[in-house]
Amino acid sequence: MPKLIWREPIETTTITNRPPTAGTGETDQAAALETVPQPRQAAEATAEPKRRVITLGDIAGRESGGLVVLLVAIGALTLASDEFLTGNNLANLARQVAIFGIIAVGQLLVILTAGIDLSVGSILGLSGASTAQFLVAGMPILPSILLGVAIGTVLGIVNGLLVTRALLPPFIATLGMLGIARGLVLVTTDAQTIQGVPDAFQVIANGTILGIPNLLIIAAAITAVMWFVLARTVFGRYIYAVGSNPESARLAGVPVRMVTISVYMISGLLAGLGGVLLASRLGAGIPTAGTGFELNAIAACVIGGASLFGAKGSAIGAATGALIMGVLNNGGNLLAINAFYLQIAIGVLILVAVGFDQLNTRRSAASG
């Protein structure tokens, strides 16, 4: 421990009032000085080291709560429904959760910087419908996909510029982009579903590799990449630093503006990719697609352990939160539970997750 806080105990001497005897001289005077150990030193010598119990939180971190909820939900649905663990149901669950997971991972990067992105749902709808329009117009599949993703990326960059250059609050900047992107897709499609996309395009989201849905593979790969970026790269450390204290990060040499623009750009990119994949899964471009997805993405991040105050959370946690919401919705359909009750359950999970985060924060502040 730092020496300013901890100081090693030292031995002290006690001078006794023992009467001198004849002929002893200096030898007896030296013997009169007795070294007496301090009580604290003696206690430390006899005290045994305390054994600390390793908990799930030590192993899984902030994601431990989400993992417990996920395991409980899976166990309960396994007992309640014979169809839950069937291959067809699990494949459908994977396809449903994958797109939410991709958007949630992008949303997480913004939340880690203490921001918010309310435009991801509208960007998803615009990118998906635009990709379908390009395909129906005769453009090859790969260029159409790249253009659809590029639309989301550009809108994400605009969000970042509005936050860093125009100094708009993230809530206001992305709320405005939500309306702009949704209006654009409704205008460009005349609020009509775009049909007639090639079958090869639909195979991207509906196909499988060795029995594993392509969407699940894509979502897992993106989650793994984002986990590596956040945990093992300098850019990931910059993201956490900006979310913790942007001014301190700036003084430490972190390019705060560039990092902020980058996270909004990545969020827009992943939202655009989610729109392309949703259009592939549905086989059409639906202008109203993605409505409310931004709230689901935020909920997945919070349930997965992210803090809306920034600098806390991980890609694994965001993916876990998306999986929890997908399992609850899937189980509700299998058990014929009213969807309104599922919304109540998800809302309760959000409140509980945020409440535990605030409680842990106050405890850490009090003990620190």
mmCIF file with all atom_site columns, N, CA and C in Angstrom, residues 209-243:
data_model
loop_
_atom_site.group_PDB
_atom_site.id
_atom_site.type_symbol
_atom_site.label_atom_id
_atom_site.label_alt_id
_atom_site.label_comp_id
_atom_site.label_asym_id
_atom_site.label_entity_id
_atom_site.label_seq_id
_atom_site.pdbx_PDB_ins_code
_atom_site.Cartn_x
_atom_site.Cartn_y
_atom_site.Cartn_z
_atom_site.occupancy
_atom_site.B_iso_or_equiv
_atom_site.pdbx_formal_charge
_atom_site.auth_seq_id
_atom_site.auth_comp_id
_atom_site.auth_asym_id
_atom_site.auth_atom_id
_atom_site.pdbx_PDB_model_num
ATOM 1   N N  . ILE A 1 209 ? -25.175 -22.287 -41.841 1.00 0.00 ? 209 ILE A N  1
ATOM 2   C CA . ILE A 1 209 ? -23.866 -22.910 -42.058 1.00 0.00 ? 209 ILE A CA 1
ATOM 3   C C  . ILE A 1 209 ? -23.697 -23.986 -40.996 1.00 0.00 ? 209 ILE A C  1
ATOM 4   N N  . LEU A 1 210 ? -23.659 -25.238 -41.437 1.00 0.00 ? 210 LEU A N  1
ATOM 5   C CA . LEU A 1 210 ? -23.564 -26.380 -40.529 1.00 0.00 ? 210 LEU A CA 1
ATOM 6   C C  . LEU A 1 210 ? -24.711 -26.377 -39.521 1.00 0.00 ? 210 LEU A C  1
ATOM 7   N N  . GLY A 1 211 ? -25.879 -25.974 -39.990 1.00 0.00 ? 211 GLY A N  1
ATOM 8   C CA . GLY A 1 211 ? -27.060 -25.950 -39.138 1.00 0.00 ? 211 GLY A CA 1
ATOM 9   C C  . GLY A 1 211 ? -27.185 -24.728 -38.253 1.00 0.00 ? 211 GLY A C  1
ATOM 10  N N  . ILE A 1 212 ? -26.198 -23.841 -38.270 1.00 0.00 ? 212 ILE A N  1
ATOM 11  C CA . ILE A 1 212 ? -26.239 -22.624 -37.456 1.00 0.00 ? 212 ILE A CA 1
ATOM 12  C C  . ILE A 1 212 ? -26.719 -21.468 -38.324 1.00 0.00 ? 212 ILE A C  1
ATOM 13  N N  . PRO A 1 213 ? -27.741 -20.731 -37.917 1.00 0.00 ? 213 PRO A N  1
ATOM 14  C CA . PRO A 1 213 ? -28.241 -19.614 -38.736 1.00 0.00 ? 213 PRO A CA 1
ATOM 15  C C  . PRO A 1 213 ? -27.152 -18.582 -39.016 1.00 0.00 ? 213 PRO A C  1
ATOM 16  N N  . ASN A 1 214 ? -27.146 -18.091 -40.245 1.00 0.00 ? 214 ASN A N  1
ATOM 17  C CA . ASN A 1 214 ? -26.154 -17.078 -40.624 1.00 0.00 ? 214 ASN A CA 1
ATOM 18  C C  . ASN A 1 214 ? -26.240 -15.838 -39.744 1.00 0.00 ? 214 ASN A C  1
ATOM 19  N N  . LEU A 1 215 ? -27.460 -15.445 -39.397 1.00 0.00 ? 215 LEU A N  1
ATOM 20  C CA . LEU A 1 215 ? -27.623 -14.246 -38.572 1.00 0.00 ? 215 LEU A CA 1
ATOM 21  C C  . LEU A 1 215 ? -26.935 -14.404 -37.218 1.00 0.00 ? 215 LEU A C  1
ATOM 22  N N  . LEU A 1 216 ? -27.037 -15.598 -36.647 1.00 0.00 ? 216 LEU A N  1
ATOM 23  C CA . LEU A 1 216 ? -26.397 -15.831 -35.353 1.00 0.00 ? 216 LEU A CA 1
ATOM 24  C C  . LEU A 1 216 ? -24.882 -15.757 -35.481 1.00 0.00 ? 216 LEU A C  1
ATOM 25  N N  . ILE A 1 217 ? -24.343 -16.290 -36.571 1.00 0.00 ? 217 ILE A N  1
ATOM 26  C CA . ILE A 1 217 ? -22.892 -16.244 -36.785 1.00 0.00 ? 217 ILE A CA 1
ATOM 27  C C  . ILE A 1 217 ? -22.427 -14.800 -36.939 1.00 0.00 ? 217 ILE A C  1
ATOM 28  N N  . ILE A 1 218 ? -23.178 -14.005 -37.708 1.00 0.00 ? 218 ILE A N  1
ATOM 29  C CA . ILE A 1 218 ? -22.807 -12.607 -37.916 1.00 0.00 ? 218 ILE A CA 1
ATOM 30  C C  . ILE A 1 218 ? -22.857 -11.835 -36.601 1.00 0.00 ? 218 ILE A C  1
ATOM 31  N N  . ALA A 1 219 ? -23.936 -12.034 -35.830 1.00 0.00 ? 219 ALA A N  1
ATOM 32  C CA . ALA A 1 219 ? -24.075 -11.327 -34.553 1.00 0.00 ? 219 ALA A CA 1
ATOM 33  C C  . ALA A 1 219 ? -22.975 -11.734 -33.574 1.00 0.00 ? 219 ALA A C  1
ATOM 34  N N  . ALA A 1 220 ? -22.659 -13.031 -33.523 1.00 0.00 ? 220 ALA A N  1
ATOM 35  C CA . ALA A 1 220 ? -21.597 -13.483 -32.617 1.00 0.00 ? 220 ALA A CA 1
ATOM 36  C C  . ALA A 1 220 ? -20.248 -12.910 -33.022 1.00 0.00 ? 220 ALA A C  1
ATOM 37  N N  . ALA A 1 221 ? -19.985 -12.842 -34.327 1.00 0.00 ? 221 ALA A N  1
ATOM 38  C CA . ALA A 1 221 ? -18.711 -12.291 -34.803 1.00 0.00 ? 221 ALA A CA 1
ATOM 39  C C  . ALA A 1 221 ? -18.592 -10.814 -34.457 1.00 0.00 ? 221 ALA A C  1
ATOM 40  N N  . ILE A 1 222 ? -19.662 -10.049 -34.644 1.00 0.00 ? 222 ILE A N  1
ATOM 41  C CA . ILE A 1 222 ? -19.634 -8.616  -34.322 1.00 0.00 ? 222 ILE A CA 1
ATOM 42  C C  . ILE A 1 222 ? -19.446 -8.418  -32.821 1.00 0.00 ? 222 ILE A C  1
ATOM 43  N N  . THR A 1 223 ? -20.135 -9.225  -32.025 1.00 0.00 ? 223 THR A N  1
ATOM 44  C CA . THR A 1 223 ? -19.984 -9.117  -30.567 1.00 0.00 ? 223 THR A CA 1
ATOM 45  C C  . THR A 1 223 ? -18.552 -9.418  -30.148 1.00 0.00 ? 223 THR A C  1
ATOM 46  N N  . ALA A 1 224 ? -17.951 -10.452 -30.738 1.00 0.00 ? 224 ALA A N  1
ATOM 47  C CA . ALA A 1 224 ? -16.567 -10.810 -30.399 1.00 0.00 ? 224 ALA A CA 1
ATOM 48  C C  . ALA A 1 224 ? -15.599 -9.702  -30.789 1.00 0.00 ? 224 ALA A C  1
ATOM 49  N N  . VAL A 1 225 ? -15.801 -9.112  -31.959 1.00 0.00 ? 225 VAL A N  1
ATOM 50  C CA . VAL A 1 225 ? -14.921 -8.025  -32.402 1.00 0.00 ? 225 VAL A CA 1
ATOM 51  C C  . VAL A 1 225 ? -15.043 -6.834  -31.462 1.00 0.00 ? 225 VAL A C  1
ATOM 52  N N  . MET A 1 226 ? -16.259 -6.467  -31.092 1.00 0.00 ? 226 MET A N  1
ATOM 53  C CA . MET A 1 226 ? -16.451 -5.328  -30.202 1.00 0.00 ? 226 MET A CA 1
ATOM 54  C C  . MET A 1 226 ? -15.916 -5.602  -28.801 1.00 0.00 ? 226 MET A C  1
ATOM 55  N N  . TRP A 1 227 ? -16.036 -6.854  -28.354 1.00 0.00 ? 227 TRP A N  1
ATOM 56  C CA . TRP A 1 227 ? -15.437 -7.195  -27.065 1.00 0.00 ? 227 TRP A CA 1
ATOM 57  C C  . TRP A 1 227 ? -13.922 -7.008  -27.112 1.00 0.00 ? 227 TRP A C  1
ATOM 58  N N  . PHE A 1 228 ? -13.316 -7.452  -28.187 1.00 0.00 ? 228 PHE A N  1
ATOM 59  C CA . PHE A 1 228 ? -11.863 -7.308  -28.320 1.00 0.00 ? 228 PHE A CA 1
ATOM 60  C C  . PHE A 1 228 ? -11.478 -5.829  -28.378 1.00 0.00 ? 228 PHE A C  1
ATOM 61  N N  . VAL A 1 229 ? -12.236 -5.041  -29.127 1.00 0.00 ? 229 VAL A N  1
ATOM 62  C CA . VAL A 1 229 ? -11.927 -3.613  -29.255 1.00 0.00 ? 229 VAL A CA 1
ATOM 63  C C  . VAL A 1 229 ? -11.996 -2.926  -27.897 1.00 0.00 ? 229 VAL A C  1
ATOM 64  N N  . LEU A 1 230 ? -13.041 -3.222  -27.128 1.00 0.00 ? 230 LEU A N  1
ATOM 65  C CA . LEU A 1 230 ? -13.229 -2.555  -25.839 1.00 0.00 ? 230 LEU A CA 1
ATOM 66  C C  . LEU A 1 230 ? -12.240 -3.042  -24.784 1.00 0.00 ? 230 LEU A C  1
ATOM 67  N N  . ALA A 1 231 ? -11.879 -4.308  -24.830 1.00 0.00 ? 231 ALA A N  1
ATOM 68  C CA . ALA A 1 231 ? -11.061 -4.882  -23.768 1.00 0.00 ? 231 ALA A CA 1
ATOM 69  C C  . ALA A 1 231 ? -9.571  -4.903  -24.076 1.00 0.00 ? 231 ALA A C  1
ATOM 70  N N  . ARG A 1 232 ? -9.190  -4.843  -25.357 1.00 0.00 ? 232 ARG A N  1
ATOM 71  C CA . ARG A 1 232 ? -7.794  -5.087  -25.689 1.00 0.00 ? 232 ARG A CA 1
ATOM 72  C C  . ARG A 1 232 ? -7.149  -4.019  -26.574 1.00 0.00 ? 232 ARG A C  1
ATOM 73  N N  . THR A 1 233 ? -7.848  -2.944  -26.869 1.00 0.00 ? 233 THR A N  1
ATOM 74  C CA . THR A 1 233 ? -7.272  -1.926  -27.747 1.00 0.00 ? 233 THR A CA 1
ATOM 75  C C  . THR A 1 233 ? -7.238  -0.570  -27.055 1.00 0.00 ? 233 THR A C  1
ATOM 76  N N  . VAL A 1 234 ? -6.392  0.293   -27.567 1.00 0.00 ? 234 VAL A N  1
ATOM 77  C CA . VAL A 1 234 ? -6.293  1.658   -27.037 1.00 0.00 ? 234 VAL A CA 1
ATOM 78  C C  . VAL A 1 234 ? -7.585  2.419   -27.290 1.00 0.00 ? 234 VAL A C  1
ATOM 79  N N  . PHE A 1 235 ? -8.179  2.203   -28.450 1.00 0.00 ? 235 PHE A N  1
ATOM 80  C CA . PHE A 1 235 ? -9.441  2.878   -28.758 1.00 0.00 ? 235 PHE A CA 1
ATOM 81  C C  . PHE A 1 235 ? -10.511 2.517   -27.731 1.00 0.00 ? 235 PHE A C  1
ATOM 82  N N  . GLY A 1 236 ? -10.563 1.251   -27.316 1.00 0.00 ? 236 GLY A N  1
ATOM 83  C CA . GLY A 1 236 ? -11.520 0.856   -26.293 1.00 0.00 ? 236 GLY A CA 1
ATOM 84  C C  . GLY A 1 236 ? -11.279 1.560   -24.975 1.00 0.00 ? 236 GLY A C  1
ATOM 85  N N  . ARG A 1 237 ? -10.003 1.720   -24.589 1.00 0.00 ? 237 ARG A N  1
ATOM 86  C CA . ARG A 1 237 ? -9.678  2.448   -23.364 1.00 0.00 ? 237 ARG A CA 1
ATOM 87  C C  . ARG A 1 237 ? -10.065 3.911   -23.488 1.00 0.00 ? 237 ARG A C  1
ATOM 88  N N  . TYR A 1 238 ? -9.900  4.460   -24.661 1.00 0.00 ? 238 TYR A N  1
ATOM 89  C CA . TYR A 1 238 ? -10.314 5.852   -24.887 1.00 0.00 ? 238 TYR A CA 1
ATOM 90  C C  . TYR A 1 238 ? -11.825 6.010   -24.679 1.00 0.00 ? 238 TYR A C  1
ATOM 91  N N  . ILE A 1 239 ? -12.602 5.023   -25.153 1.00 0.00 ? 239 ILE A N  1
ATOM 92  C CA . ILE A 1 239 ? -14.060 5.101   -25.004 1.00 0.00 ? 239 ILE A CA 1
ATOM 93  C C  . ILE A 1 239 ? -14.445 5.148   -23.526 1.00 0.00 ? 239 ILE A C  1
ATOM 94  N N  . TYR A 1 240 ? -13.857 4.264   -22.733 1.00 0.00 ? 240 TYR A N  1
ATOM 95  C CA . TYR A 1 240 ? -14.160 4.258   -21.302 1.00 0.00 ? 240 TYR A CA 1
ATOM 96  C C  . TYR A 1 240 ? -13.683 5.555   -20.635 1.00 0.00 ? 240 TYR A C  1
ATOM 97  N N  . ALA A 1 241 ? -12.538 6.068   -21.078 1.00 0.00 ? 241 ALA A N  1
ATOM 98  C CA . ALA A 1 241 ? -12.014 7.300   -20.487 1.00 0.00 ? 241 ALA A CA 1
ATOM 99  C C  . ALA A 1 241 ? -12.936 8.483   -20.774 1.00 0.00 ? 241 ALA A C  1
ATOM 100 N N  . VAL A 1 242 ? -13.441 8.571   -22.001 1.00 0.00 ? 242 VAL A N  1
ATOM 101 C CA . VAL A 1 242 ? -14.354 9.665   -22.353 1.00 0.00 ? 242 VAL A CA 1
ATOM 102 C C  . VAL A 1 242 ? -15.632 9.561   -21.534 1.00 0.00 ? 242 VAL A C  1
ATOM 103 N N  . GLY A 1 243 ? -16.148 8.344   -21.349 1.00 0.00 ? 243 GLY A N  1
ATOM 104 C CA . GLY A 1 243 ? -17.365 8.173   -20.571 1.00 0.00 ? 243 GLY A CA 1
ATOM 105 C C  . GLY A 1 243 ? -17.170 8.451   -19.098 1.00 0.00 ? 243 GLY A C  1
#
